[in-house]
PDB file of C-alpha atoms and ligand atoms in Angstrom:
ATOM      1  CA  MET A   1      15.996 159.138 172.301  1.00 63.00           C
ATOM      2  CA  GLU A   2      12.839 158.484 170.375  1.00 65.00           C
ATOM      3  CA  LYS A   3      10.655 155.705 171.651  1.00 69.00           C
ATOM      4  CA  ARG A   4       9.490 153.505 168.817  1.00 72.00           C
ATOM      5  CA  LYS A   5       6.174 151.743 168.788  1.00 74.00           C
ATOM      6  CA  PRO A   6       6.355 148.052 168.091  1.00 81.00           C
ATOM      7  CA  GLU A   7       5.441 147.338 164.501  1.00 91.00           C
ATOM      8  CA  ARG A   8       2.987 144.685 163.481  1.00 94.00           C
ATOM      9  CA  GLN A   9       2.839 143.053 160.114  1.00 96.00           C
ATOM     10  CA  CYS A  10      -0.251 141.924 158.244  1.00 97.00           C
ATOM     11  CA  THR A  11      -0.315 138.168 157.758  1.00 97.00           C
ATOM     12  CA  GLY A  12      -2.168 138.699 154.475  1.00 97.00           C
ATOM     13  CA  CYS A  13      -0.495 141.492 152.513  1.00 97.00           C
ATOM     14  CA  GLY A  14       2.654 142.015 154.581  1.00 96.00           C
ATOM     15  CA  LYS A  15       1.999 145.700 155.275  1.00 97.00           C
ATOM     16  CA  LYS A  16       3.514 147.009 158.504  1.00 96.00           C
ATOM     17  CA  GLY A  17       2.138 149.486 160.980  1.00 94.00           C
ATOM     18  CA  GLY A  18       0.931 150.162 164.498  1.00 91.00           C
ATOM     19  CA  LYS A  19      -1.310 147.571 166.091  1.00 85.00           C
ATOM     20  CA  GLU A  20      -4.337 149.914 165.938  1.00 87.00           C
ATOM     21  CA  ASN A  21      -4.449 149.284 162.177  1.00 89.00           C
ATOM     22  CA  PHE A  22      -4.808 145.544 162.548  1.00 94.00           C
ATOM     23  CA  ILE A  23      -7.074 142.885 163.904  1.00 95.00           C
ATOM     24  CA  ARG A  24      -5.411 140.415 166.192  1.00 96.00           C
ATOM     25  CA  ILE A  25      -5.765 136.690 165.880  1.00 97.00           C
ATOM     26  CA  VAL A  26      -4.784 134.791 168.965  1.00 97.00           C
ATOM     27  CA  LYS A  27      -3.675 131.279 169.710  1.00 97.00           C
ATOM     28  CA  THR A  28      -4.282 130.632 173.377  1.00 95.00           C
ATOM     29  CA  SER A  29      -2.256 128.288 175.538  1.00 92.00           C
ATOM     30  CA  ASP A  30      -4.866 125.569 175.068  1.00 92.00           C
ATOM     31  CA  GLY A  31      -4.464 125.804 171.302  1.00 92.00           C
ATOM     32  CA  MET A  32      -7.642 127.677 170.408  1.00 94.00           C
ATOM     33  CA  ILE A  33      -7.258 130.040 167.467  1.00 97.00           C
ATOM     34  CA  SER A  34      -9.766 132.835 166.951  1.00 95.00           C
ATOM     35  CA  LEU A  35     -10.206 136.519 166.253  1.00 95.00           C
ATOM     36  CA  ASP A  36      -9.258 138.577 169.277  1.00 95.00           C
ATOM     37  CA  ILE A  37     -11.577 141.553 169.038  1.00 89.00           C
ATOM     38  CA  SER A  38     -10.421 143.096 172.320  1.00 88.00           C
ATOM     39  CA  GLY A  39      -6.767 142.671 171.313  1.00 89.00           C
ATOM     40  CA  LYS A  40      -6.035 141.689 174.888  1.00 90.00           C
ATOM     41  CA  ALA A  41      -6.398 137.932 174.986  1.00 93.00           C
ATOM     42  CA  SER A  42      -3.299 136.203 176.226  1.00 94.00           C
ATOM     43  CA  GLY A  43      -1.434 133.930 173.914  1.00 96.00           C
ATOM     44  CA  ARG A  44       0.557 134.165 170.745  1.00 95.00           C
ATOM     45  CA  GLY A  45      -0.800 136.765 168.333  1.00 95.00           C
ATOM     46  CA  ALA A  46      -0.865 137.269 164.602  1.00 96.00           C
ATOM     47  CA  TYR A  47      -2.091 140.415 162.901  1.00 96.00           C
ATOM     48  CA  VAL A  48      -4.080 141.101 159.789  1.00 97.00           C
ATOM     49  CA  CYS A  49      -5.474 144.310 158.231  1.00 96.00           C
ATOM     50  CA  CYS A  50      -9.109 145.170 158.845  1.00 93.00           C
ATOM     51  CA  ASP A  51      -9.782 144.104 155.292  1.00 94.00           C
ATOM     52  CA  VAL A  52     -11.534 141.013 154.036  1.00 94.00           C
ATOM     53  CA  ALA A  53      -9.074 140.808 151.117  1.00 97.00           C
ATOM     54  CA  CYS A  54      -6.221 140.322 153.579  1.00 97.00           C
ATOM     55  CA  ILE A  55      -8.156 137.790 155.638  1.00 97.00           C
ATOM     56  CA  ASP A  56      -8.954 135.962 152.436  1.00 96.00           C
ATOM     57  CA  LYS A  57      -5.313 135.979 151.376  1.00 97.00           C
ATOM     58  CA  MET A  58      -4.303 134.764 154.798  1.00 98.00           C
ATOM     59  CA  CYS A  59      -6.792 131.879 154.585  1.00 97.00           C
ATOM     60  CA  LYS A  60      -5.950 130.872 151.019  1.00 97.00           C
ATOM     61  CA  GLY A  61      -2.233 131.042 151.667  1.00 97.00           C
ATOM     62  CA  ARG A  62      -2.596 129.242 155.020  1.00 97.00           C
ATOM     63  CA  ARG A  63      -0.399 131.935 156.501  1.00 97.00           C
ATOM     64  CA  LEU A  64      -1.371 131.212 160.085  1.00 97.00           C
ATOM     65  CA  ASP A  65       0.360 127.856 159.874  1.00 97.00           C
ATOM     66  CA  ARG A  66       3.620 129.773 159.699  1.00 95.00           C
ATOM     67  CA  SER A  67       2.673 132.460 162.232  1.00 95.00           C
ATOM     68  CA  PHE A  68       1.735 129.917 164.851  1.00 96.00           C
ATOM     69  CA  ARG A  69       4.212 127.252 163.732  1.00 95.00           C
ATOM     70  CA  THR A  70       1.532 124.602 163.699  1.00 95.00           C
ATOM     71  CA  HIS A  71      -0.996 123.028 161.400  1.00 96.00           C
ATOM     72  CA  VAL A  72      -4.091 125.220 161.434  1.00 97.00           C
ATOM     73  CA  ASP A  73      -7.231 123.412 160.449  1.00 96.00           C
ATOM     74  CA  GLU A  74      -9.182 124.525 157.390  1.00 96.00           C
ATOM     75  CA  ALA A  75     -12.254 124.908 159.641  1.00 97.00           C
ATOM     76  CA  ILE A  76     -10.400 127.435 161.787  1.00 97.00           C
ATOM     77  CA  TYR A  77      -9.578 129.587 158.783  1.00 97.00           C
ATOM     78  CA  ARG A  78     -13.219 129.418 157.757  1.00 97.00           C
ATOM     79  CA  SER A  79     -14.492 130.406 161.187  1.00 96.00           C
ATOM     80  CA  ILE A  80     -12.085 133.367 161.343  1.00 96.00           C
ATOM     81  CA  LEU A  81     -13.405 134.548 157.993  1.00 96.00           C
ATOM     82  CA  GLU A  82     -16.984 134.079 159.210  1.00 95.00           C
ATOM     83  CA  GLU A  83     -16.324 135.956 162.439  1.00 94.00           C
ATOM     84  CA  PHE A  84     -14.807 138.805 160.470  1.00 94.00           C
ATOM     85  CA  ASN A  85     -17.764 138.958 158.105  1.00 93.00           C
ATOM     86  CA  LYS A  86     -20.060 139.237 161.114  1.00 93.00           C
ATOM     87  CA  LEU A  87     -18.070 142.211 162.384  1.00 86.00           C
ATOM     88  CA  GLU A  88     -18.460 144.046 159.122  1.00 65.00           C
ATOM     89  CA  LYS A  89     -22.244 144.138 159.359  1.00 60.00           C
TER      90      LYS A  89
HETATM   91 ZN1   ZN B   1      -3.085 143.437 154.887  1.00 77.61          ZN
END
């Protein structure tokens, strides 16, 4: 039987694929939400393409509210976008 890799879905555009194609965003048990560069932080994860357009879509559509089933503060979306922009440089 073929072993299937778990599929992740981009919170921005909805594209699916292996986790290596995405950046993870984590909500830790103490409620902190941030980019998880290592991909190994414990907590609930959401995934987004390595693409500022997807991050932007995710922020504008407040998609993390649904992923994490909580109200995610505007400031958190902004800091995720900022962190991502830092990575790009
Ligand atoms: Zn995407």
